[in-house]
Short mmCIF file of C-alpha atoms and ligand atoms in Angstrom, two decimals:
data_model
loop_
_atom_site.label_atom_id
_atom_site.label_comp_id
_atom_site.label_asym_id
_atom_site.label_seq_id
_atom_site.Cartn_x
_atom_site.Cartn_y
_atom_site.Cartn_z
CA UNK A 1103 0.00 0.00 0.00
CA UNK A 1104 3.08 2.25 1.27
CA UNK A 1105 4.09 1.89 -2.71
CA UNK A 1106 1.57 2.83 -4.28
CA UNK A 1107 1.52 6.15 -2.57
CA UNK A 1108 5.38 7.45 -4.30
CA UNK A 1109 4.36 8.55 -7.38
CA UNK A 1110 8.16 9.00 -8.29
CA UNK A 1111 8.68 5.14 -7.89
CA UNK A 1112 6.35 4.70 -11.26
CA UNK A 1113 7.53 7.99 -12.49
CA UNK A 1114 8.13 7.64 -16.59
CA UNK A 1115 11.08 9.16 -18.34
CA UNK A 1116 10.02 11.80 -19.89
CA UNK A 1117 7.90 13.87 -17.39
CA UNK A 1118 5.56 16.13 -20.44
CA UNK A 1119 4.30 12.68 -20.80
CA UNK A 1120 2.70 12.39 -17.70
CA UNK A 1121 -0.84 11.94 -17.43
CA UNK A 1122 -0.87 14.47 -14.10
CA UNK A 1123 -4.42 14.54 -13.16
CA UNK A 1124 -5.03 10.65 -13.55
CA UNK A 1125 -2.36 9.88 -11.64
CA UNK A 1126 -3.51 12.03 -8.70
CA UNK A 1127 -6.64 10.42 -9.57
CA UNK A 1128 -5.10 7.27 -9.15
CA UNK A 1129 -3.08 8.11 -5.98
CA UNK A 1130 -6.64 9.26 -4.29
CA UNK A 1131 -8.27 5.72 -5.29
CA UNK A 1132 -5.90 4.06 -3.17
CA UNK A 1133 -5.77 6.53 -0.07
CA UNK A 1134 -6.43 4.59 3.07
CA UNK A 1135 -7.44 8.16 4.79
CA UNK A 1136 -9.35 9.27 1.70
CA UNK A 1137 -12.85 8.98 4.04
CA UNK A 1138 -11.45 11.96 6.21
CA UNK A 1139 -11.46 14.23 3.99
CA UNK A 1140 -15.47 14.56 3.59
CA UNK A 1141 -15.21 14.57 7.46
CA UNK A 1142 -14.36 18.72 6.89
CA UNK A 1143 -16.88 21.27 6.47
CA UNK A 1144 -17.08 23.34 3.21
CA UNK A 1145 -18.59 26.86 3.41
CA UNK A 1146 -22.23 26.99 2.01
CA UNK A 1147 -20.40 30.09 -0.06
CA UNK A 1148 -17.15 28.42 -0.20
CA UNK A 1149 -14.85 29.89 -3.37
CA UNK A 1150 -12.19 27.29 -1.96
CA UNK A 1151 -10.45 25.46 -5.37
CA UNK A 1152 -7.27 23.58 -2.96
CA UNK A 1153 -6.30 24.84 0.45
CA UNK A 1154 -3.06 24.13 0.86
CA UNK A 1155 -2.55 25.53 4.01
CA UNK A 1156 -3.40 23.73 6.33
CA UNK A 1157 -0.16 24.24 8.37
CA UNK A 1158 -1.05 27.21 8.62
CA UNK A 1159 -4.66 27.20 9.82
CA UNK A 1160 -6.28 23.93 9.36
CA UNK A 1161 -9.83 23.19 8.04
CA UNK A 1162 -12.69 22.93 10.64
CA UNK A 1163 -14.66 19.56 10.97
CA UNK A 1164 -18.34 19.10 10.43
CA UNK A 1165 -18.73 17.67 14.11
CA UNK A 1166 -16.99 21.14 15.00
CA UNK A 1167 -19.81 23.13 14.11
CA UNK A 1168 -22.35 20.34 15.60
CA UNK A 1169 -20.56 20.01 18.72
CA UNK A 1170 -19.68 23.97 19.30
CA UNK A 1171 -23.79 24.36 18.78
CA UNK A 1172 -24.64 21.88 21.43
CA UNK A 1173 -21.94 22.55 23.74
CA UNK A 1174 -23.37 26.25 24.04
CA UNK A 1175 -27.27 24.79 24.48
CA UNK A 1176 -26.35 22.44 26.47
CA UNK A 1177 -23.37 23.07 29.05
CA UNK A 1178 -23.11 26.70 28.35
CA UNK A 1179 -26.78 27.54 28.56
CA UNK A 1180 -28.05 24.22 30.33
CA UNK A 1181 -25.22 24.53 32.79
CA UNK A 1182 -23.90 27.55 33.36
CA UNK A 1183 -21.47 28.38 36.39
CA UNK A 1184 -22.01 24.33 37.25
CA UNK A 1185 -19.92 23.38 33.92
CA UNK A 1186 -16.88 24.34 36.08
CA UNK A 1187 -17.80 21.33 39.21
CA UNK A 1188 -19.56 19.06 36.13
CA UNK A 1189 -15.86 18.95 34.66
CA UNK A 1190 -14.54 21.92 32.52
CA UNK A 1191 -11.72 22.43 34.65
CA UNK A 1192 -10.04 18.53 34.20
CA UNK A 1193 -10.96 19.09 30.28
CA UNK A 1194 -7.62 20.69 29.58
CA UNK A 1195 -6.06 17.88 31.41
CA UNK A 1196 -8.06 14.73 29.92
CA UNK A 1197 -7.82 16.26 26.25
CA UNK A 1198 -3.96 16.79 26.99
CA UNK A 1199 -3.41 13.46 27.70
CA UNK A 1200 -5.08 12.08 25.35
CA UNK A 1201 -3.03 14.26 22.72
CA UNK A 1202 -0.09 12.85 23.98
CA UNK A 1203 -1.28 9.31 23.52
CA UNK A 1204 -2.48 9.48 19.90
CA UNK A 1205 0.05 12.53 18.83
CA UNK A 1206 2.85 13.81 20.96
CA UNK A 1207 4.14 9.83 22.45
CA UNK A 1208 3.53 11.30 26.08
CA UNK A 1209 2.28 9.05 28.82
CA UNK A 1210 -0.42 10.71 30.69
CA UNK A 1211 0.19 13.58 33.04
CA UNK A 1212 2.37 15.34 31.26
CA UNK A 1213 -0.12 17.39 28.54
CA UNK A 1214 -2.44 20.57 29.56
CA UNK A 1215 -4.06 22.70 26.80
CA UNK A 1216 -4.53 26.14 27.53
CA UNK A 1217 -2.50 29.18 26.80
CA UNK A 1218 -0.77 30.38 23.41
CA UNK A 1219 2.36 28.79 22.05
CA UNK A 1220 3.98 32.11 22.63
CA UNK A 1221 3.03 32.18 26.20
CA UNK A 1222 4.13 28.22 26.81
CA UNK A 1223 7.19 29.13 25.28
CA UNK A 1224 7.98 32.03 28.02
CA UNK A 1225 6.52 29.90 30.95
CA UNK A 1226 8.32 26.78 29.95
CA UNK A 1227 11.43 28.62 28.90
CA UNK A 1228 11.34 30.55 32.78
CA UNK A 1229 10.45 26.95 34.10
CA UNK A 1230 13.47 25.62 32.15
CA UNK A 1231 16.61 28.32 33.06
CA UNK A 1232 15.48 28.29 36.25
CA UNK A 1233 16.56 24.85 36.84
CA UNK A 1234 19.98 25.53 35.86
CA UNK A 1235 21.38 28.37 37.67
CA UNK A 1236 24.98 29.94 36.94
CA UNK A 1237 24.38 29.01 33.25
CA UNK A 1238 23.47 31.74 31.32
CA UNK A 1239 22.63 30.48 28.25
CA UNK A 1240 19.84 30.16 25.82
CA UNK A 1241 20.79 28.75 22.52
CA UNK A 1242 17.92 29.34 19.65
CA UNK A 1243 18.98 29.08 15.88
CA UNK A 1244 18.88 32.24 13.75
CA UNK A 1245 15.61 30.75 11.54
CA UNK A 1246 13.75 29.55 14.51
CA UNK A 1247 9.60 30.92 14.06
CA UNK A 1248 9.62 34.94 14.91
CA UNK A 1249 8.10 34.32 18.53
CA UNK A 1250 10.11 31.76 19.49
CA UNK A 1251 13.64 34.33 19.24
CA UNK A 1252 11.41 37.17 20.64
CA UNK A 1253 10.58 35.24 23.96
CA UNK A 1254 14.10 33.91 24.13
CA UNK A 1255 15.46 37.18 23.28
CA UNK A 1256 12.91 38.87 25.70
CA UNK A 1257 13.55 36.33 28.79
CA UNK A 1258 17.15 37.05 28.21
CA UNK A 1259 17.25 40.43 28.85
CA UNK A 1260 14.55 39.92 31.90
CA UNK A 1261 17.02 37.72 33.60
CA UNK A 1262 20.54 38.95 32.57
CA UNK A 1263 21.57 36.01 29.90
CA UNK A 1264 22.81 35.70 26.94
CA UNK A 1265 20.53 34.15 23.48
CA UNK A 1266 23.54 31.86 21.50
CA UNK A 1267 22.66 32.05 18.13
CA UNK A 1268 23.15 29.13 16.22
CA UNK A 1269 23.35 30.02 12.35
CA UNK A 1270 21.51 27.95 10.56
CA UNK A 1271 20.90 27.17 6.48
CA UNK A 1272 16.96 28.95 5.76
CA UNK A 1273 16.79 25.97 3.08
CA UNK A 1274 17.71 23.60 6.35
CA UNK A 1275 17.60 23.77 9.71
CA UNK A 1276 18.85 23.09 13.19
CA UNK A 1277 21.35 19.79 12.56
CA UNK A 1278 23.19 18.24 15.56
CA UNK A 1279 26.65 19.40 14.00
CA UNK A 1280 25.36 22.68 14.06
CA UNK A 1281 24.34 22.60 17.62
CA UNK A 1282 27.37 20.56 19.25
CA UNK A 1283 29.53 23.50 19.04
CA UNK A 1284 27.28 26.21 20.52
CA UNK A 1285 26.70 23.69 23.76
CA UNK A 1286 29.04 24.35 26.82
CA UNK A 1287 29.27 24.54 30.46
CA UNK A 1288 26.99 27.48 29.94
CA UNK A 1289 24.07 25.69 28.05
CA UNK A 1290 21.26 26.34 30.37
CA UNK A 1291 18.18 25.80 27.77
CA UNK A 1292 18.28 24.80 23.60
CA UNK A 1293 14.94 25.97 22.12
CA UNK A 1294 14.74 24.31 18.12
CA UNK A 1295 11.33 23.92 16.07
CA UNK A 1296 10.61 19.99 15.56
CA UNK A 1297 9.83 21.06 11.73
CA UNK A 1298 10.98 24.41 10.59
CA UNK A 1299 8.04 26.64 9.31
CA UNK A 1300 9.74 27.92 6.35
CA UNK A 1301 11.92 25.02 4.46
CA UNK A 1302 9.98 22.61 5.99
CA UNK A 1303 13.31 20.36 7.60
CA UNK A 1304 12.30 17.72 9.75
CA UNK A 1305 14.85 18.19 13.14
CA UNK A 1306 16.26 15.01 14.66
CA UNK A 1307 14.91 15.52 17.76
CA UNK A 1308 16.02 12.65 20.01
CA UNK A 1309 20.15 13.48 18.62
CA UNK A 1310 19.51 17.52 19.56
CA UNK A 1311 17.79 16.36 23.04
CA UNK A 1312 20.54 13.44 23.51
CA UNK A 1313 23.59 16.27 22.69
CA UNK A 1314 22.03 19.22 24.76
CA UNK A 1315 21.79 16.66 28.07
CA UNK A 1316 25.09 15.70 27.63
CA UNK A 1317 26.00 19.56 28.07
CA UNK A 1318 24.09 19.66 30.84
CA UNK A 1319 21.36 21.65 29.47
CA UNK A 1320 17.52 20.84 28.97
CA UNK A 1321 15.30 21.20 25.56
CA UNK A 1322 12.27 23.01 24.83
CA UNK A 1323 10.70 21.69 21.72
CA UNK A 1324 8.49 23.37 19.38
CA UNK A 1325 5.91 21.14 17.62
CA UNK A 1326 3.70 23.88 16.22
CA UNK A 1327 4.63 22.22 12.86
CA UNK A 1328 4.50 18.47 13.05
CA UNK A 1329 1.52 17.78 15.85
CA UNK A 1330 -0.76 16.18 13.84
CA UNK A 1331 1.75 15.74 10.35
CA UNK A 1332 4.96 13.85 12.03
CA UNK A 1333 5.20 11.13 15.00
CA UNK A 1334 6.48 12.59 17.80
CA UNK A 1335 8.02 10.61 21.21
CA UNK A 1336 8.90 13.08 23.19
CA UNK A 1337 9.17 10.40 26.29
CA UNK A 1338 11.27 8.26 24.16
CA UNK A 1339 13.33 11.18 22.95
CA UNK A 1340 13.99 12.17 26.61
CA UNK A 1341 12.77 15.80 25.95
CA UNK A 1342 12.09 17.93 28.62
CA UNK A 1343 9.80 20.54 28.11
CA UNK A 1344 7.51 20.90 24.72
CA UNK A 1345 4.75 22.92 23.32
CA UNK A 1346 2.68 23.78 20.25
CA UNK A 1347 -0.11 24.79 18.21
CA UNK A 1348 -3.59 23.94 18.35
CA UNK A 1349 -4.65 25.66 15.29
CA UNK A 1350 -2.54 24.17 12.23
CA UNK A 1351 -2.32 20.48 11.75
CA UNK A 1352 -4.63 19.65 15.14
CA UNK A 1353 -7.79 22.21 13.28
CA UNK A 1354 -8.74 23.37 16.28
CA UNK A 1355 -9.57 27.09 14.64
CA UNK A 1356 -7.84 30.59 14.76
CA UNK A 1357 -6.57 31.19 18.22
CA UNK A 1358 -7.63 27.59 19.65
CA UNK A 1359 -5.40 26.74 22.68
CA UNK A 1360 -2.01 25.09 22.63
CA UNK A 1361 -0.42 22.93 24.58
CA UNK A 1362 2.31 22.57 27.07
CA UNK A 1363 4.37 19.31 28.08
CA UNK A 1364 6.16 19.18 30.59
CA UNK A 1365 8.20 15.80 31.74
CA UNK A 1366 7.18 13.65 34.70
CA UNK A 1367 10.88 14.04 35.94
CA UNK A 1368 10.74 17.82 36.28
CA UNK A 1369 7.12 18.39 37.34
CA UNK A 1370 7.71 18.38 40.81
CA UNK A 1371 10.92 20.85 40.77
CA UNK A 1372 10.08 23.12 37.94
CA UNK A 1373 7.59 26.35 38.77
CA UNK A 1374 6.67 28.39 35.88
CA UNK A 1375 6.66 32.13 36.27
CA UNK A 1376 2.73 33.22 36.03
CA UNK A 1377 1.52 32.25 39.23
CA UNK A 1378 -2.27 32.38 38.59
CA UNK A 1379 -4.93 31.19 40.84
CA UNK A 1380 -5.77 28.06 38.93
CA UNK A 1381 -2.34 26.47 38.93
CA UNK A 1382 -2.74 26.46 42.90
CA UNK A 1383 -3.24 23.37 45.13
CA UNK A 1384 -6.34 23.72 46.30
CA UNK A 1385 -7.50 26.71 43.90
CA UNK A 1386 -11.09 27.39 45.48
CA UNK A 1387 -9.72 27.33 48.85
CA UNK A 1388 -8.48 30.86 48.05
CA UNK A 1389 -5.64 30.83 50.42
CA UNK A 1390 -3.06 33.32 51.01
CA UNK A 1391 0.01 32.78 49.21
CA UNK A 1392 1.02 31.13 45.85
CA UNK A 1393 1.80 26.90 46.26
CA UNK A 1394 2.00 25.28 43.25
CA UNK A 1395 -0.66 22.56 42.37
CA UNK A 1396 0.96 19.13 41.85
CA UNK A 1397 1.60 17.73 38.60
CA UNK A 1398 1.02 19.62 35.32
CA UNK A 1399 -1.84 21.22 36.78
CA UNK A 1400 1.16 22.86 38.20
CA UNK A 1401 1.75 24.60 34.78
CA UNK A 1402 -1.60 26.20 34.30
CA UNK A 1403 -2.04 30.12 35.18
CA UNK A 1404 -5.86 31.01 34.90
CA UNK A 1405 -9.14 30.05 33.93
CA UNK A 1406 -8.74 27.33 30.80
CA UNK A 1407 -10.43 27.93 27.15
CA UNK A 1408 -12.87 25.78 27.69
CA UNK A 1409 -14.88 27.04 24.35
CA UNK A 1410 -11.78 26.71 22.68
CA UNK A 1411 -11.40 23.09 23.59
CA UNK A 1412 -14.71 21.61 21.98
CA UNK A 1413 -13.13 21.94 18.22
CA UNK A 1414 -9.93 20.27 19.47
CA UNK A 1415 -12.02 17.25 20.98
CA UNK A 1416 -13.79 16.96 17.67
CA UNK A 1417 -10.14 16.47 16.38
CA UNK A 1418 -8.83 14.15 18.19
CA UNK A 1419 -11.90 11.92 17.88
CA UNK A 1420 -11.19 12.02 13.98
CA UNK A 1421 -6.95 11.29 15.08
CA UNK A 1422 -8.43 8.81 17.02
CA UNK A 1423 -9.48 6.93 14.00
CA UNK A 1424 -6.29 6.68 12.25
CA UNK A 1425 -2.80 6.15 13.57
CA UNK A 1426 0.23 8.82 13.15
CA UNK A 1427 2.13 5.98 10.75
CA UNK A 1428 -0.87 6.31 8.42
CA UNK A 1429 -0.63 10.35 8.74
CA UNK A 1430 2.86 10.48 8.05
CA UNK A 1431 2.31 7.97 5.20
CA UNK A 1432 -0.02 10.21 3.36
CA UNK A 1433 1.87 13.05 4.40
CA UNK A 1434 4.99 12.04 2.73
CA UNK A 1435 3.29 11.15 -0.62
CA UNK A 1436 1.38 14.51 -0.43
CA UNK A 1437 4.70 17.05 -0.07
CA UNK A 1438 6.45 14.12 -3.05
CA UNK A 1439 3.09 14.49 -5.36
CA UNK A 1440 3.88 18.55 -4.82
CA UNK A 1441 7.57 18.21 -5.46
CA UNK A 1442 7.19 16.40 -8.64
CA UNK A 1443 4.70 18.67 -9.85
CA UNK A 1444 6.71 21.67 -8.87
CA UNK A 1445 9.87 19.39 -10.64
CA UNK A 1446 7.64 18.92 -13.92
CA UNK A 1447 5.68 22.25 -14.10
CA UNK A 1448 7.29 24.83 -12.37
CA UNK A 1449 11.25 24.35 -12.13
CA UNK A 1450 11.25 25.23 -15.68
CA UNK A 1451 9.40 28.17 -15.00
CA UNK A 1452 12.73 29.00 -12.90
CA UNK A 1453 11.18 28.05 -9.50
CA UNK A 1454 12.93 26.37 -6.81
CA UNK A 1455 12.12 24.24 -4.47
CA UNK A 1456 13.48 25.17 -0.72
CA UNK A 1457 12.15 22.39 1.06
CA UNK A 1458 14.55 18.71 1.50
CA UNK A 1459 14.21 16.94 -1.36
CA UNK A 1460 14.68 13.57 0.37
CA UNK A 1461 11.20 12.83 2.16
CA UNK A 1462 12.49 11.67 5.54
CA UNK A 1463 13.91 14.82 5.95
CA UNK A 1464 10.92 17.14 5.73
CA UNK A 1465 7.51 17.38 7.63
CA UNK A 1466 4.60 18.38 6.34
CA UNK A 1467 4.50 21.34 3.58
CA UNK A 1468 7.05 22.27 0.94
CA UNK A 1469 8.28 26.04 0.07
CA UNK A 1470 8.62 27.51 -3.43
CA UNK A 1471 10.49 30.27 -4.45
CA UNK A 1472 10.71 32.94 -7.38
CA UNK A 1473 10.98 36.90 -7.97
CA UNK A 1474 7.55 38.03 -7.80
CA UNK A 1475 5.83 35.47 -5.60
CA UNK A 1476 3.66 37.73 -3.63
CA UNK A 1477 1.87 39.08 -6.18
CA UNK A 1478 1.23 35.46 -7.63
CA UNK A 1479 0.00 34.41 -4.01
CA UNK A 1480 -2.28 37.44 -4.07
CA UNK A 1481 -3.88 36.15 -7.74
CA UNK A 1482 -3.63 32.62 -6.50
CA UNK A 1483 -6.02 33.76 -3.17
CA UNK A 1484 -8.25 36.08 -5.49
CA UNK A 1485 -9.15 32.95 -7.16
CA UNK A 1486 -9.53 30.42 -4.33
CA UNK A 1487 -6.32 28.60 -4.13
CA UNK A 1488 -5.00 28.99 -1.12
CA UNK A 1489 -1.22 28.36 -0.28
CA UNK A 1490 0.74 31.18 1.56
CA UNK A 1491 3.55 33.67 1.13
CA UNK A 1492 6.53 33.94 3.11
CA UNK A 1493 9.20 36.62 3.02
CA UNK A 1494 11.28 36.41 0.79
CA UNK A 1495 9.53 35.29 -3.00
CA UNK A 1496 8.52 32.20 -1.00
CA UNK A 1497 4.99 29.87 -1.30
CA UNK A 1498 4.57 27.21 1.30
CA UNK A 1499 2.30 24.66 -0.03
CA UNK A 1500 1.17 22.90 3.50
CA UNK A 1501 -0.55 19.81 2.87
CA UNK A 1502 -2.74 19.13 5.94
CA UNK A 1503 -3.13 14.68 5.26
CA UNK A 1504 -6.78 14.30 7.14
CA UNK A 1505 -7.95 16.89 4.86
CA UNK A 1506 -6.12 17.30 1.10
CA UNK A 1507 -6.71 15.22 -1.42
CA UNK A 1508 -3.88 14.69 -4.60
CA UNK A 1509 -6.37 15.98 -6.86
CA UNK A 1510 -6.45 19.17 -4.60
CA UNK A 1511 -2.94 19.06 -4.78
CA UNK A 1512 -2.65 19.53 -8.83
CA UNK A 1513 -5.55 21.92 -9.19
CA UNK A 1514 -3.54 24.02 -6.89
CA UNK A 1515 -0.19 23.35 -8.50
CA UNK A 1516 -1.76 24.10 -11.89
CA UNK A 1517 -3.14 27.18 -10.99
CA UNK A 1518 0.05 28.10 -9.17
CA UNK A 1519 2.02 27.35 -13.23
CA UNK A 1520 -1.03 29.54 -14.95
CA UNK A 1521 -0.30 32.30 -12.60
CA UNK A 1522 3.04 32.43 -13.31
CA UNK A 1523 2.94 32.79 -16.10
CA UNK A 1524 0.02 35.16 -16.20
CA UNK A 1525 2.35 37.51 -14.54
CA UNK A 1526 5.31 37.32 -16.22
C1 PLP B 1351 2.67 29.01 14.26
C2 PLP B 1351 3.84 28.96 15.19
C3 PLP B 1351 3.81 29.67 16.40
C4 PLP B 1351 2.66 30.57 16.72
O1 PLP B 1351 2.55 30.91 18.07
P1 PLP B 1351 1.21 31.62 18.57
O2 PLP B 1351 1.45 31.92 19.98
O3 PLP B 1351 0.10 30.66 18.31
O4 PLP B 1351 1.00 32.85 17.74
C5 PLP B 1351 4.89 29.53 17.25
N1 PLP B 1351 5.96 28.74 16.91
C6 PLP B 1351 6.00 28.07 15.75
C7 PLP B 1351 7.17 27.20 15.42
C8 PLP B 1351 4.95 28.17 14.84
O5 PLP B 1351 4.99 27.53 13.69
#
């Protein structure tokens, strides 16, 4: 079955000979997760003619919509302050662990949704340093997502250390020989993206982990870009501290909460810095004084998106029904479809590709690049095809596998050639 998904392995010689749409035809015939994708709501007034962005902001599911309606009749309306005692507050907790069971390869315990990435980053970050005093510091590579230098830069300067930047290829991304020789006796924390939002590079996370620990430091993974596209084990990779988006490849919706993970090991040491009342032992005792709740109810601050969490439940149910194998299966012959298009169709329109060529080495989306791109992107959106536009002249093309079909994938890559050409 695994074979029949490479479309390179049947590839012919001579590429204009390729019957393109047939064989994305073909390659949706014998999709194991093609029943997903009618799992998705389309928009009654949908112009949508291939989304492929869905590691960007992922598609919402028809149970979504059913199950945010009933939630608000029934434990919104129906319950009202009692949702709180009936069990909203363990929600963040249950739905965390079972994330890390289907997605993140974290035992239970260790999972809480709530929060932004961008504020998990700066509490887990605080959490981190602080368990390494005298080293001072942080090492973060130079391509790392926007936020994730920001907060590093930002807790830096808050606490007197030093960011070690680790210079890094944009059409790569964070390798172990590039790391080894920023780690020292000063190490305290290495932050690295699991997949790198812009060339797409799929980090070895257990050799980055395995090399920062034997410096002494700890890791703080970002997944923002492979939850939900890419296997993770974070307890078999022996990382400490983790967090990511709930909004790309987990379609929980714009601003749905992320999560944080925090190791068994640490949680009883580690305090993160936003002492709120709901990350308090005993929170409706209202006691004087700040005493951390135990476990990673620890690691919340305040009151948990409980709205937010009723898409992300709807998600995992559908996760729930495949296995990450399969995912990554159909993700890797999604981003290879893509590449040989892009190889066949738009390489001689002097586009190149900026994504890892060899499969294992990428996650989930590919990135394009030519003079001109943004104003292509802007046609391409006008029109309903939907990638998105990085600085500088780049496309990502983020195939989301629950919900993109191959046929998806060549309308859009066909439209992306016309409008090319349209504006040259
Ligand atoms: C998308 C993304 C974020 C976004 O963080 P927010 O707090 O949700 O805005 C952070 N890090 C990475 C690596 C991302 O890809």
């Amino acid at each position: 079955m695994t074979d029949t998904l490479r479309p390179t392995d049947v590839a012919p010689s001579d590429p204009a000979a390729v019957d393109w749409a047939a064989r994305a035809a073909a390659l949706d015939a014998d999709d194991p997760l093609a029943a997903h994708v009618a799992e998705f709501l389309v928009g009654p007034h949908s112009d949508v003619v291939a989304y492929l962005d869905g590691n960007s902001l992922g598609r919402p599911l028809r149970a979504t919509a059913e199950r945010m309606a009933a939630f608000i009749d029934e434990e919104w309306a129906g319950r009202l302050i009692r949702g709180w005692t009936d069990g909203w507050l363990d929600r963040p907790l249950e739905l965390g662990d079972r994330l890390g069971e289907l997605a993140l390869g974290a035992a239970p315990g260790q999972v809480v949704l709530g929060d932004s990435t961008t504020v998990w980053l700066y509490k887990l970050a605080r959490a981190g340093v602080a368990q390494r005093p005298g080293r001072s510091e942080i090492v973060v590579d130079t391509d790392n997502f926007p936020t994730d230098r920001y907060v590093m830069d930002g807790i830096a300067g808050e606490l007197g250390m030093t960011v070690r930047w680790v210079e890094t290829d944009p059409e790569l991304g964070l390798t172990p020989e590039l790391l080894a020789p920023a780690l020292g006796p000063q190490t305290a924390l290495v932050v690295f993206s699991h997949v790198a939002y812009r060339s797409g590079y799929l980090a070895d996370a257990r050799a980055l982990t395995e090399l920062t620990h034997a410096a002494g430091g700890l890791v703080l993974a970002d997944l923002s870009h492979s939850v939900g596209s890419v296997p993770v084990e974070l307890d078999d990779w022996g990382v400490d501290l983790a967090t990511g988006c709930g909004y790309k490849y987990l379609n929980g919706g714009p601003g749905a909460p992320a999560f944080g993970y925090v190791r068994a090991e640490h949680q009883a040491a580690m305090s993160q810095p936003i002492w709120g009342w709901l990350g308090r032992k005993d929170s409706f005792v209202m006691g004087a004084g700040y005493e951390k709740a135990d476990g990673i109810r620890g690691f919340v601050s305040g009151t948990p998106p409980i709205l937010g969490l009723v898409p992300l439940a709807a998600s995992l149910e559908q996760l729930g029904r495949a296995t990450m194998a399969e995912v990554r299966t159909k993700s890797t012959a999604l981003t290879t479809f893509a590449v040989d298009l892009s190889d066949a169709w738009l390489a001689p329109l002097g586009v190149r590709l900026t994504t890892p060529r060899e499969p294992a080495a990428r996650g989930g989306h590919i990135t394009l690049q030519r003079a001109g791109f943004r104003e292509v992107n802007d046609r391409l959106w006008a029109d309903g095809v939907i990638p998105d536009y990085r600085n500088p002249d780049a496309i990502r093309i983020g195939l989301a596998p629950l919900s993109t079909t191959f046929t998806e994938v060549h309308r859009g890559l066909a439209a992306l050639r016309d409008a090319i050409r349209d504006v040259d």
